[in-house]
CSV table of C-alpha atoms and ligand atoms in Angstrom, one decimal:
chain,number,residue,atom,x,y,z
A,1120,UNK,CA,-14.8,-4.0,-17.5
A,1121,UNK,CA,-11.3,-3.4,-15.9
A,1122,UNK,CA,-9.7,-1.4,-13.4
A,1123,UNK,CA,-6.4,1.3,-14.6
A,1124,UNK,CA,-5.5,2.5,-11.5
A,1125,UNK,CA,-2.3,5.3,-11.4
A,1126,UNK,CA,0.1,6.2,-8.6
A,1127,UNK,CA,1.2,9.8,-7.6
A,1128,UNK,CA,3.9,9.7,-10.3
A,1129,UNK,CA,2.2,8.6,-12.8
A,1130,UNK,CA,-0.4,11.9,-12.4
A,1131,UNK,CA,2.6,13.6,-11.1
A,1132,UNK,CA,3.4,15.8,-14.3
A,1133,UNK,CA,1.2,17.1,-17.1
A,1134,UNK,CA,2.9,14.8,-19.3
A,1135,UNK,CA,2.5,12.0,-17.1
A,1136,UNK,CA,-1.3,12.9,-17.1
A,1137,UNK,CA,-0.9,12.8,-21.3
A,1138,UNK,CA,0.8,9.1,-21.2
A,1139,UNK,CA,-2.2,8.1,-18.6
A,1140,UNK,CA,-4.5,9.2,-21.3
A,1141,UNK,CA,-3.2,7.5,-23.9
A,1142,UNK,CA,-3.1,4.3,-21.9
A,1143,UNK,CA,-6.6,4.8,-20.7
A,1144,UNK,CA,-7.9,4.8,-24.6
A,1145,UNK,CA,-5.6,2.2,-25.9
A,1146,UNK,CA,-8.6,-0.5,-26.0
A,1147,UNK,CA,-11.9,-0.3,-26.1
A,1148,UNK,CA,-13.0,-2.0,-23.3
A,1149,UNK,CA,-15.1,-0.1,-20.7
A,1150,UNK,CA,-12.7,0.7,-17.4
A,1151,UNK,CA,-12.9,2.3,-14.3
A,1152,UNK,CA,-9.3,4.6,-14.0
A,1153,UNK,CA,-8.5,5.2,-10.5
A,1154,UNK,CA,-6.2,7.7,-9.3
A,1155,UNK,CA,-3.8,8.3,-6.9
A,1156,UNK,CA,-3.1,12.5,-5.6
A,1157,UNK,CA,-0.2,14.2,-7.9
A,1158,UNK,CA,3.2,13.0,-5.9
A,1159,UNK,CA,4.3,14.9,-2.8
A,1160,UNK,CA,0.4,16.3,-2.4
A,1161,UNK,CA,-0.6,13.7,0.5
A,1162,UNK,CA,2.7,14.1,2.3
A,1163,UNK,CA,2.3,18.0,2.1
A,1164,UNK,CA,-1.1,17.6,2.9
A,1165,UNK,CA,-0.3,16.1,6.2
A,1166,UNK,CA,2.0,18.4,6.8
A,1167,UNK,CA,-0.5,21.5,6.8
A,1168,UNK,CA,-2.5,19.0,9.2
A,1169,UNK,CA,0.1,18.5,11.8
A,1170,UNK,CA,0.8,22.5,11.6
A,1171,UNK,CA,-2.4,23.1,12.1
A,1172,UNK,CA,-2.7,20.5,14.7
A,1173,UNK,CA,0.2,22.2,16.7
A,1174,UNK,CA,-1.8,25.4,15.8
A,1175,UNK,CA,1.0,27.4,14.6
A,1176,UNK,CA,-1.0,28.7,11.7
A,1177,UNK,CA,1.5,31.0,10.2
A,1178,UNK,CA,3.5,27.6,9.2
A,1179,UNK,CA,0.0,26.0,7.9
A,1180,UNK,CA,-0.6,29.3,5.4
A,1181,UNK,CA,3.1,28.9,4.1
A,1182,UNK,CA,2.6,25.3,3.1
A,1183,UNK,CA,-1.0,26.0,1.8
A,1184,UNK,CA,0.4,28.8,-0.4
A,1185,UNK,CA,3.3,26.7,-1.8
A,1186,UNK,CA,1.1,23.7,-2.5
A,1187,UNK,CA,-1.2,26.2,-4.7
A,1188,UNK,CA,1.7,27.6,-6.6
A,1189,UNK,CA,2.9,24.0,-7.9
A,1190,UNK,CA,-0.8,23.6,-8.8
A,1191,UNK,CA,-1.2,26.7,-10.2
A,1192,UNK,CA,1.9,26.4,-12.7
A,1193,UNK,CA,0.7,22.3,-13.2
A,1194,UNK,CA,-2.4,23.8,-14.3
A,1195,UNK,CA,-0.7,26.2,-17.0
A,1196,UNK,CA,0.9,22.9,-18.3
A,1197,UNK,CA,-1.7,20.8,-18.5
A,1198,UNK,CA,-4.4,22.5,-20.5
A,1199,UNK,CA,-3.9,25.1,-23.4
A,1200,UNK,CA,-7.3,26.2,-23.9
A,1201,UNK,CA,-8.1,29.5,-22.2
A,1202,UNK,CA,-11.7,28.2,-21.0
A,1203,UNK,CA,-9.9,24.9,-20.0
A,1204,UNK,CA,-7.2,26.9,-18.2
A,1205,UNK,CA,-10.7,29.2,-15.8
A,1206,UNK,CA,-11.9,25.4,-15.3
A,1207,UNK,CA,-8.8,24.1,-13.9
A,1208,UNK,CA,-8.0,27.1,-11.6
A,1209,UNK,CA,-11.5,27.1,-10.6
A,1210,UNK,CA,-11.2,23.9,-9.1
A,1211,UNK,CA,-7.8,24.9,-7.5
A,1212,UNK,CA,-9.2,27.8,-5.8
A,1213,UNK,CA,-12.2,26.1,-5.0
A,1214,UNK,CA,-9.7,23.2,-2.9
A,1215,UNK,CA,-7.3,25.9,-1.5
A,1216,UNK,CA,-10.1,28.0,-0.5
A,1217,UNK,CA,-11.1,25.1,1.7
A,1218,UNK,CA,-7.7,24.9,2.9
A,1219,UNK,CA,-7.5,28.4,4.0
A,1220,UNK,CA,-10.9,28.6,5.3
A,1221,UNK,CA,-9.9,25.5,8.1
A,1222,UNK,CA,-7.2,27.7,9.1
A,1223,UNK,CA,-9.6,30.1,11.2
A,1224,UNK,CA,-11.5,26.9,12.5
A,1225,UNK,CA,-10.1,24.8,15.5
A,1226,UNK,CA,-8.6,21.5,14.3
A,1227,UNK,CA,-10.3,17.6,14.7
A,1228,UNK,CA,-9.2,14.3,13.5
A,1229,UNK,CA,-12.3,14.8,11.1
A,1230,UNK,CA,-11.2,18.2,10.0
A,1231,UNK,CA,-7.7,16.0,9.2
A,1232,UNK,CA,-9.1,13.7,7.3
A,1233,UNK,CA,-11.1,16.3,4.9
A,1234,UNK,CA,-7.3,17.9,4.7
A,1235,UNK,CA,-5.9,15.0,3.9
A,1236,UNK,CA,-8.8,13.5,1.0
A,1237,UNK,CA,-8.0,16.7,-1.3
A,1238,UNK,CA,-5.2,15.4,-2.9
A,1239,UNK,CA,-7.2,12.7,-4.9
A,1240,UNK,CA,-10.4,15.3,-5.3
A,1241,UNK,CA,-7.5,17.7,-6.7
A,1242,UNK,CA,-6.2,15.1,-8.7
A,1243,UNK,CA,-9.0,13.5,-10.4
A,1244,UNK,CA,-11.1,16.8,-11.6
A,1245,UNK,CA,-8.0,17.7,-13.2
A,1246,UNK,CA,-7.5,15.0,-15.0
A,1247,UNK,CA,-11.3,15.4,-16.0
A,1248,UNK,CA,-10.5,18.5,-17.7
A,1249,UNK,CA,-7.6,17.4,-19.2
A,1250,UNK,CA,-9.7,14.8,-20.9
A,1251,UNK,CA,-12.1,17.1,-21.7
A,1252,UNK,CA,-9.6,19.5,-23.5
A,1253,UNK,CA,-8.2,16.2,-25.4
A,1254,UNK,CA,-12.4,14.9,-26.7
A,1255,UNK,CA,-12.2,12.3,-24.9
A,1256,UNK,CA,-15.2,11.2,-23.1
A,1257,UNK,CA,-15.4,10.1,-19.3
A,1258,UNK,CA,-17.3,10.4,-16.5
A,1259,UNK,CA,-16.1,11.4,-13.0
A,1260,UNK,CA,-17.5,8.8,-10.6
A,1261,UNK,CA,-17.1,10.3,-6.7
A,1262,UNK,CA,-15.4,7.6,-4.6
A,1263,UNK,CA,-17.3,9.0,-1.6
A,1264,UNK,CA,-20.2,8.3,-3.2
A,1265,UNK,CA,-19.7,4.2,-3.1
A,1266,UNK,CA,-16.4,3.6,-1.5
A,1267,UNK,CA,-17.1,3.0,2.2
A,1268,UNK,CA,-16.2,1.7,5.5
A,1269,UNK,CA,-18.2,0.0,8.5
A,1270,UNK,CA,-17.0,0.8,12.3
A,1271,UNK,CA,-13.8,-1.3,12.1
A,1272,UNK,CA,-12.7,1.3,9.5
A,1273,UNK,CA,-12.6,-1.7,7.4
A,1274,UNK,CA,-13.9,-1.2,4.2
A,1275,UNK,CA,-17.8,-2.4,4.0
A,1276,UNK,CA,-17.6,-4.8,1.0
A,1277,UNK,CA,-21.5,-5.7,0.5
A,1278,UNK,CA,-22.3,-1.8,0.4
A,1279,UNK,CA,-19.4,-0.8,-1.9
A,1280,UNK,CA,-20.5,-3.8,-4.2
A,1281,UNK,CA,-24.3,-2.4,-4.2
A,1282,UNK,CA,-23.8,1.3,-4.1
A,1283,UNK,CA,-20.9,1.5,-7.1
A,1284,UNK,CA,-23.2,-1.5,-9.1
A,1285,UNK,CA,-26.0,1.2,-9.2
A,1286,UNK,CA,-23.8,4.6,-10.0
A,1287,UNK,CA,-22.6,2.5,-12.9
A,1288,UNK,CA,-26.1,1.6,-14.3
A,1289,UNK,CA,-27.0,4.9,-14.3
A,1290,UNK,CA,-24.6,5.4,-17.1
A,1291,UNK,CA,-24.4,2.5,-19.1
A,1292,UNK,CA,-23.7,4.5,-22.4
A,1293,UNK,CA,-20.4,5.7,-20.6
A,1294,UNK,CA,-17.0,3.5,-21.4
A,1295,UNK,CA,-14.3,5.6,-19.0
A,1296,UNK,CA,-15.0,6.0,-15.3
A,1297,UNK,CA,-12.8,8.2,-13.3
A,1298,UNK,CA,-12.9,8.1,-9.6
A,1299,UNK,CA,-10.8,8.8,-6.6
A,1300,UNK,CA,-8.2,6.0,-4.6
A,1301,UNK,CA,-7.6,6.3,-1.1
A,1302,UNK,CA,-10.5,8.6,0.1
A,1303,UNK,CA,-13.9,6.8,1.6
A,1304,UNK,CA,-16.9,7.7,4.0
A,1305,UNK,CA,-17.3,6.5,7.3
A,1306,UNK,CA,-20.2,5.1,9.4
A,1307,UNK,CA,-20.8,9.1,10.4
A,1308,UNK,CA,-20.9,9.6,7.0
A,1309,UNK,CA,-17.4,11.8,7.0
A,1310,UNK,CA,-15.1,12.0,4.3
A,1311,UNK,CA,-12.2,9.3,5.7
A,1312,UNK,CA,-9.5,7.4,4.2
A,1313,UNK,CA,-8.2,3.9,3.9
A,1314,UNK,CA,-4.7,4.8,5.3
A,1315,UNK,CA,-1.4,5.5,3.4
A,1316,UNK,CA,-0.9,3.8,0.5
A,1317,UNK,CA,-4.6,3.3,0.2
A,1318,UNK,CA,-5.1,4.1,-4.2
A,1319,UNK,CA,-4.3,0.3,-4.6
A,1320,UNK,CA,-6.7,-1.0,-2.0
A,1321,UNK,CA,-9.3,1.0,-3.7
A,1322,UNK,CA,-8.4,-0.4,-7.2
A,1323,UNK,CA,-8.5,-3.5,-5.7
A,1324,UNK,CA,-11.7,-3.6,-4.2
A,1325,UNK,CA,-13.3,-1.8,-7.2
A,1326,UNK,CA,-11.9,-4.6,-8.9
A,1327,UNK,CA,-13.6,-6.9,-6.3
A,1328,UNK,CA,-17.0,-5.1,-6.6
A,1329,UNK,CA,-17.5,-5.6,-10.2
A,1330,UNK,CA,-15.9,-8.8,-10.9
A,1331,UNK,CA,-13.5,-6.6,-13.2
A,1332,UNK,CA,-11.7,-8.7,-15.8
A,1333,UNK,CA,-8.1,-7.3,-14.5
A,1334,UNK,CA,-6.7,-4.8,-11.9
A,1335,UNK,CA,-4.2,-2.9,-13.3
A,1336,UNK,CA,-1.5,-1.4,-11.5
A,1337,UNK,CA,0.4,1.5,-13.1
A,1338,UNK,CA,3.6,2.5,-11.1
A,1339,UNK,CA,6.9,3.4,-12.2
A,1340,UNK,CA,9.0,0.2,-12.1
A,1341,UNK,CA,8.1,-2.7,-14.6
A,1342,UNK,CA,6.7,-5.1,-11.8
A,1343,UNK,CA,7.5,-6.8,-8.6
A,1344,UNK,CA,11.1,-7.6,-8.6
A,1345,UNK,CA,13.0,-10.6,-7.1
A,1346,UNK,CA,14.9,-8.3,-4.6
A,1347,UNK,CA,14.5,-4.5,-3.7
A,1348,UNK,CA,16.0,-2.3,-6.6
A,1349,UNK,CA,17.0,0.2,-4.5
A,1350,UNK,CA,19.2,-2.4,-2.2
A,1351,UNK,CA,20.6,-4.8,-5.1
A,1352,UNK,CA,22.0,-3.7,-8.2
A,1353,UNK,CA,20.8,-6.5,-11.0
A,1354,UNK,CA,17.0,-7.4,-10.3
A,1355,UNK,CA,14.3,-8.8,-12.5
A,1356,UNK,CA,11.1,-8.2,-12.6
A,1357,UNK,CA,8.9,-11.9,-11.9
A,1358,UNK,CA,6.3,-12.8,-14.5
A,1359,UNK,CA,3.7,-14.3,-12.0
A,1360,UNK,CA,2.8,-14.8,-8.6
A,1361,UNK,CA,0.3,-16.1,-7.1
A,1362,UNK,CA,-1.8,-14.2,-4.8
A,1363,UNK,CA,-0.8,-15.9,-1.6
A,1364,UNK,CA,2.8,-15.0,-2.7
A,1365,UNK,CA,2.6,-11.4,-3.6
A,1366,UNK,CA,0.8,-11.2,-0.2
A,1367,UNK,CA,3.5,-12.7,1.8
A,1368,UNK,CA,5.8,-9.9,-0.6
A,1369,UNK,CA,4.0,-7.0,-0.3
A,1370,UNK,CA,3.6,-7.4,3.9
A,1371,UNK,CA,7.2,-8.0,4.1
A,1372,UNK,CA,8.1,-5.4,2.3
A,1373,UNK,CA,8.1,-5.1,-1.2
A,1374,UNK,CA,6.9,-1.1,-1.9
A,1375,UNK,CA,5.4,-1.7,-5.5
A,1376,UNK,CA,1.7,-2.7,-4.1
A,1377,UNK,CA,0.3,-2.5,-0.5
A,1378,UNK,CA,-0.4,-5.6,1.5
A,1379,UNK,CA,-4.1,-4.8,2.2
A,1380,UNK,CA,-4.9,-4.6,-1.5
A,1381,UNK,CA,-4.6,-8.3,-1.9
A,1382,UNK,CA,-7.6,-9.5,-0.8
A,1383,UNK,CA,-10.3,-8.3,-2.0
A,1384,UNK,CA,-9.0,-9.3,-6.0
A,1385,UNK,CA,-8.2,-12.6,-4.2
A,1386,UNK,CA,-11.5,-13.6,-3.0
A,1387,UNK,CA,-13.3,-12.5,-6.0
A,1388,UNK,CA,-10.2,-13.7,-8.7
A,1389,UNK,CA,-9.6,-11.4,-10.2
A,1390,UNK,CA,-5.8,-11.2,-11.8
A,1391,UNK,CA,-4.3,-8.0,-10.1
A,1392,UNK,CA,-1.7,-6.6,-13.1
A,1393,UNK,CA,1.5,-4.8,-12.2
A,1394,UNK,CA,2.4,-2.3,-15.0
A,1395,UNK,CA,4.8,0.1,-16.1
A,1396,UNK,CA,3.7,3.7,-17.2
A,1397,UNK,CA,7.1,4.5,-18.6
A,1398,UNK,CA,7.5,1.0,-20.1
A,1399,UNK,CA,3.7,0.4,-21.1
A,1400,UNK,CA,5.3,-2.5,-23.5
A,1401,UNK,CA,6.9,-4.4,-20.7
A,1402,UNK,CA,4.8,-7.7,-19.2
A,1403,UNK,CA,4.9,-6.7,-15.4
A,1404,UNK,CA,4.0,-8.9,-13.0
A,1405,UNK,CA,0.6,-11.1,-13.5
A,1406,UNK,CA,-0.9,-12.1,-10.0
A,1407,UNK,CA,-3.3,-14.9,-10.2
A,1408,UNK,CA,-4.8,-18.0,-8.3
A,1409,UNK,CA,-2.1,-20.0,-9.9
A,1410,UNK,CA,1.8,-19.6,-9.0
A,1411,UNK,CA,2.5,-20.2,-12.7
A,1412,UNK,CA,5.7,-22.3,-11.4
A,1413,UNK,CA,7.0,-23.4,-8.4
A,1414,UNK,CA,11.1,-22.3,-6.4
A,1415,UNK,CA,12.1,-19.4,-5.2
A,1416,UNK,CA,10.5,-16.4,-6.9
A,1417,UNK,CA,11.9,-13.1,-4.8
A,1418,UNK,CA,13.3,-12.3,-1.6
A,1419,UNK,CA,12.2,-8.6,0.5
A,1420,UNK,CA,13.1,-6.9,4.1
A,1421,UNK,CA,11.0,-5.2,6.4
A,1422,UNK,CA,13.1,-3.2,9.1
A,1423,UNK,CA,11.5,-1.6,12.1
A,1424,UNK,CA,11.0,-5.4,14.0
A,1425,UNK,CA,11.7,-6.0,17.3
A,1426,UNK,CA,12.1,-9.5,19.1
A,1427,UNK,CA,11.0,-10.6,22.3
A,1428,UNK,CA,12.0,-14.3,24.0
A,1429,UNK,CA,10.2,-15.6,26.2
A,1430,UNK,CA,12.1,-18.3,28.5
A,1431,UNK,CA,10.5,-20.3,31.2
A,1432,UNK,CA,10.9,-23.5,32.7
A,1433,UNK,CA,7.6,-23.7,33.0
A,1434,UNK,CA,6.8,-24.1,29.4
A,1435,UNK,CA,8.0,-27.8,29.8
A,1436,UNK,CA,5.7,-30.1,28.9
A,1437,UNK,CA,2.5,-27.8,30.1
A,1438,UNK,CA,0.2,-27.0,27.9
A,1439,UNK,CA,-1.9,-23.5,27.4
A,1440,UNK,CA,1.5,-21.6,27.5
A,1441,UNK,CA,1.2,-20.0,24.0
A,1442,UNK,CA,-2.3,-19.2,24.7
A,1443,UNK,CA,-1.3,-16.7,27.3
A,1444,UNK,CA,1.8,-15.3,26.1
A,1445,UNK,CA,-0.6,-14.5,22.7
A,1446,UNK,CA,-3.1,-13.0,24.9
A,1447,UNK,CA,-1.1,-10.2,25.9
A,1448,UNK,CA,-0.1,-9.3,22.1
A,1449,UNK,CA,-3.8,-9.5,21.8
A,1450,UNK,CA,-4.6,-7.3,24.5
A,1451,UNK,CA,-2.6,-4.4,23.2
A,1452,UNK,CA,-4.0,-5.3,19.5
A,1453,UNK,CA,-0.2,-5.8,18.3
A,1454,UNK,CA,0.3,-8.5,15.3
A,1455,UNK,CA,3.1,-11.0,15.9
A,1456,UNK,CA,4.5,-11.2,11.9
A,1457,UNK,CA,7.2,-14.3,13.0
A,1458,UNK,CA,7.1,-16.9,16.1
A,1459,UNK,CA,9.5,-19.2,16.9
A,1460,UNK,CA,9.6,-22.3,20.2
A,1461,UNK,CA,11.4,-24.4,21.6
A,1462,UNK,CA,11.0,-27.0,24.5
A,1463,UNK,CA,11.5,-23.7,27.0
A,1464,UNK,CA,11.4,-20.7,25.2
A,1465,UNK,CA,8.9,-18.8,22.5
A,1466,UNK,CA,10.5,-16.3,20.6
A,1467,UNK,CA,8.5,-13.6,18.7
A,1468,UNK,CA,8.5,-10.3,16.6
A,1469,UNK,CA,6.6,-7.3,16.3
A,1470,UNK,CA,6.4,-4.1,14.0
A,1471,UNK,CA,5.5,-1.5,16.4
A,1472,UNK,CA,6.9,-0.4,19.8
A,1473,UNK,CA,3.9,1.7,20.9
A,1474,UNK,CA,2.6,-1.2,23.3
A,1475,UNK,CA,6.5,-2.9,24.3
A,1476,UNK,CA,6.8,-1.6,27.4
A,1477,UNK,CA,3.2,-2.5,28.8
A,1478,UNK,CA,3.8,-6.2,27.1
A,1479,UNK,CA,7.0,-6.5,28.6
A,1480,UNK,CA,5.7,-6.0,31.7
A,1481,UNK,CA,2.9,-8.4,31.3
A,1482,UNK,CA,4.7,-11.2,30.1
A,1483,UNK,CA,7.4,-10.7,32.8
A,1484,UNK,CA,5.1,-13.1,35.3
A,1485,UNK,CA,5.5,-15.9,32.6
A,1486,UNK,CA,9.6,-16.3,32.4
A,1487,UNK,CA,12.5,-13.9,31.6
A,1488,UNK,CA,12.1,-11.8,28.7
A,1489,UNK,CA,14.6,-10.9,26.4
A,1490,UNK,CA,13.8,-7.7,23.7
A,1491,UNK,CA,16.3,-7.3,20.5
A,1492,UNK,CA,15.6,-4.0,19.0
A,1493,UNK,CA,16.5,-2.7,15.4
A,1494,UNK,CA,15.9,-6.5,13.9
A,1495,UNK,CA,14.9,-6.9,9.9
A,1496,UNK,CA,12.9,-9.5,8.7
A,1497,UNK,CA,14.4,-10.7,5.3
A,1498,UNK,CA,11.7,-13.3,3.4
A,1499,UNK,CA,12.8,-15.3,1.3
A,1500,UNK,CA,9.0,-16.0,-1.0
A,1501,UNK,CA,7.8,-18.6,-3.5
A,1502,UNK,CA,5.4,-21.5,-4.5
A,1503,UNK,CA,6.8,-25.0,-2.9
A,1504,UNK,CA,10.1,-23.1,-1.9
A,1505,UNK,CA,11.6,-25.5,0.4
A,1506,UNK,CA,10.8,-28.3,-1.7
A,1507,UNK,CA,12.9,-27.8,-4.8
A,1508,UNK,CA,16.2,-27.5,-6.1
A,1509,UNK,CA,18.2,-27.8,-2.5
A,1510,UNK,CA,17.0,-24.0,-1.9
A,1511,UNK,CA,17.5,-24.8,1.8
A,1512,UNK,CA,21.1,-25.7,1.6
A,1513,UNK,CA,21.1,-22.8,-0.9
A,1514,UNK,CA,19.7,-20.6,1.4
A,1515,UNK,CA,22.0,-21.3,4.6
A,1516,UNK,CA,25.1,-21.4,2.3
A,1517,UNK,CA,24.4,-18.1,1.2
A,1518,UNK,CA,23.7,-16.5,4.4
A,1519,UNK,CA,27.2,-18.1,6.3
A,1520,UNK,CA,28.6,-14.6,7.7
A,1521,UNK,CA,25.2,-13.3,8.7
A,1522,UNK,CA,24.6,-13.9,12.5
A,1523,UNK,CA,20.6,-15.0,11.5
A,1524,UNK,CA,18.7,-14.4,15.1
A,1525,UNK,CA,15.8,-16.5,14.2
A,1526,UNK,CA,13.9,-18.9,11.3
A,1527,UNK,CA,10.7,-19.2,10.2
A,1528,UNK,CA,9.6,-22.0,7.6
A,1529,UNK,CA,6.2,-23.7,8.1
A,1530,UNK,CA,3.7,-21.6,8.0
A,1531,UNK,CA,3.1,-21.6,4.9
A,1532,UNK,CA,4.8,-23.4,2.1
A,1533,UNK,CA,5.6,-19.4,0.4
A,1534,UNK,CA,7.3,-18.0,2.9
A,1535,UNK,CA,11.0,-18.9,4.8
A,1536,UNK,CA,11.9,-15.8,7.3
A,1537,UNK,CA,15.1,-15.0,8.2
A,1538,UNK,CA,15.6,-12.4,11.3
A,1539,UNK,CA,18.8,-10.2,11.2
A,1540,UNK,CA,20.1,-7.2,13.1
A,1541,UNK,CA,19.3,-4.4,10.8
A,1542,UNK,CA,23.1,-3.8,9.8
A,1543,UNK,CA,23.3,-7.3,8.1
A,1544,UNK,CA,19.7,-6.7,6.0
A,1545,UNK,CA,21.3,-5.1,2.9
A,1546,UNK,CA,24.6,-7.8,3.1
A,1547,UNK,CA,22.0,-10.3,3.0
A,1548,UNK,CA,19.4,-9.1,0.8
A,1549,UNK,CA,22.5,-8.9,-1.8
A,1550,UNK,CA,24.2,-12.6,-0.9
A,1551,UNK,CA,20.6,-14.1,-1.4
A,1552,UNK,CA,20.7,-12.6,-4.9
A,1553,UNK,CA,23.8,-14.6,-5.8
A,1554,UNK,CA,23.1,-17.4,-3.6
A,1555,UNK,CA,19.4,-17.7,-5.0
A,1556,UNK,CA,19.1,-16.2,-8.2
A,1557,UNK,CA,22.9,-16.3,-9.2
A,1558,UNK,CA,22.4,-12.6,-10.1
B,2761,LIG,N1,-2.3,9.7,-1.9
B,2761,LIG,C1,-2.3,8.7,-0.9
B,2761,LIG,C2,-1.0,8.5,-0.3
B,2761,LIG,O1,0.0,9.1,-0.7
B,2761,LIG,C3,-2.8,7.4,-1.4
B,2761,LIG,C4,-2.0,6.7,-2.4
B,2761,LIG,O2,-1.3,7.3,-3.2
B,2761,LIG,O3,-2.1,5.5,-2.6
B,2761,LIG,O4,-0.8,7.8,0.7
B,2762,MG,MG1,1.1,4.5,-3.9
């Protein structure tokens, strides 16, 4: 069994839903097809919440009301048959009916997250329809049914594992599943989600929970690319990774997959696909336990980082330093992504500046601190980078006019990070492509 699962633009269109059915019925093995809400849905949809959170009501019913118009008219597209056409709007009034009836009741983060989980219930029963209307049989699997998560809001592996094992013996004479990405249950049992982004965590772990013999992936660009497409004119997309790498990738910034959703096929192996709906031909992007080969395979940037030195005399030659300055991060539950030391400083970096000031303040007592806003991390990732072909000498030639703030190589043997003010990131993302790749 395998695992098809389908961004927002790939569902985003009736005729995307046609070339997701094809693709679906191309082979006959069985497959669980996991879809993402139609693109823009989830963004509107948090829109209506943070309306409704501000309670200005009037602005909640506009956005409601425009959301139901595209899906009215998607629905006239998507299904010719009359009956077809009452099923389809029946399960569009029945969501926007929902919508307007939280309108007259006083907004929670619970009530949010229902909001927010009827993109993919929207998405999904359409879909159903659409295969109904083209004979093609399926059965809609509920993802709130199996996919769930324990009190850390992390998903609960053992019960997904048991619960979706038994939906599927139920129906062992059925060869397409259809279920829902993103949206979950909670320990309370409400209807949650596994944040932004979250379809591919849920293919994944599917994936996971069935020892499925591939995850596919089906986006709109043929695979993960060895520098951002949108930055760098000539890319190409790489043939394999393996799953340490497109970790490293996808954390620091690659957009095609999310970094959670590497896991779960990682600890179970099973080879995570990246695949192109309007290029079904092309290879993608294989990710496996094996590299496949070992260099440079692709560089990313993540933007958004700040830095913060540390400098103290006292850090010479004493010893449990580290422990404390780490402590503080710990405290306010912020992840350092790069670190840096010398004899008398520490230098770090951090994604979010919703703790700085109280960290500042605690680490104050340990040295002077230094904090260098607006930073990008640029990662340069591969198998063995450092070890082949002079790619360090490569690396630093290519980067000469970039004032580099910090360097990271070490950690792992996938990953050298470069830290540059965030006005040098798309200068360097490009000189890296000739310097690396001589694209
Ligand atoms: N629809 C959700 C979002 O836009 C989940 C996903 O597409 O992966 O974040
Ligand atoms: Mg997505």
């Amino acid at each position: 069994m395998k695992i098809m699962k389908f961004g927002g633009t790939s569902v985003g269109k009736p005729e995307r839903m046609h070339q997701v059915s094809q693709l679906i019925t191309k082979d006959a093995e069985s497959k669980i097809v996991v879809l993402s809400a139609l693109s823009g849905t989830t963004n509107a949809l948090v829109d209506i919440s943070n309306s409704l959170a501000e309670s200005n009501r009037v602005a909640a019913k506009q956005k409601i009301d425009n959301l139901e118009a595209h899906y009215r008219s998607f629905v006239l597209d998507l299904v010719k048959l009359d009956e077809n056409r009452v099923k389809a709007n029946a399960i569009v009034s029945e969501h926007f009916e929902f919508l307007n009836i939280i309108l007259r009741i006083s907004f929670s983060e619970a009530l949010n997250k229902d909001i927010l989980a009827q993109g993919e219930l929207m998405s999904t029963k359409l879909f159903c329809v659409y295969l109904e209307e083209q004979g093609i049989d399926h059965l809609l699997l509920p993802a709130l049914e199996f996919m769930v998560i324990d009190a850390n809001e992390e998903p609960n592996f053992p019960a997904i594992r048991t619960k979706l094992t038994a939906a599927l013996a139920e129906h062992t004479d059925k060869k397409i599943f259809i279920t829902q990405g993103y949206i979950c249950r909670n320990v309370r049992g409400e209807v949650d989600n596994l944040k932004r982004g979250g379809s591919d965590y849920t293919a994944s772990l599917v994936a996971a929970a069935i020892n499925a013999t591939v995850c596919e992936i089906w986006t709109d660009i043929d695979g993960m690319h060895n520098n951002d497409p949108r930055i760098v004119n000539k890319t190409v997309a790489i043939e394999q990774l393996s799953f340490d790498e497109a970790a490293e990738l996808a954390y620091f910034g690659a957009k095609i997959l999310h970094p959670t959703c590497i896991w779960p096929a990682q600890q179970e192996n099973v080879p995570v696909k990246l695949l192109n709906t309007m290029q079904p031909e092309a290879a993608g992007t294989v990710i496996t336990k094996e590299a496949g080969s070992v260099g440079v395979k692709a560089v990313a940037a993540k933007d958004g980082i700040i830095a913060i030195k540390i400098k103290s005399s006292r850090m010479l030659l004493a010893y449990g330093f580290l422990r404390k300055v780490f402590e503080v991060f710990e405290k306010y539950r912020t992840s350092i992504d790069m670190i840096t030391t010398s004899e008398v400083a520490v230098s770090v970096t951090i994604d979010s500046d919703v703790a700085l000031a109280e960290i500042i303040k605690e680490l104050e007592p340990f040295g002077t601190v230094e904090v260098e806003k607006d930073q990008s991390i640029v990662s340069i990732v591969g198998n063995e980078i450092a070890k082949t072909d002079d790619v360090l000498m490569k690396l630093f030639d290519a980067v000469r006019e970039i004032p580099v703030t910090m360097v990271s190589y070490g950690g792992s043997p996938h990953n050298i990070s470069l830290l540059v003010p965030k006005e040098y990131r798309t200068k360097t993302l490009q000189l890296l492509n000739s310097g690396l790749f001589g694209l």
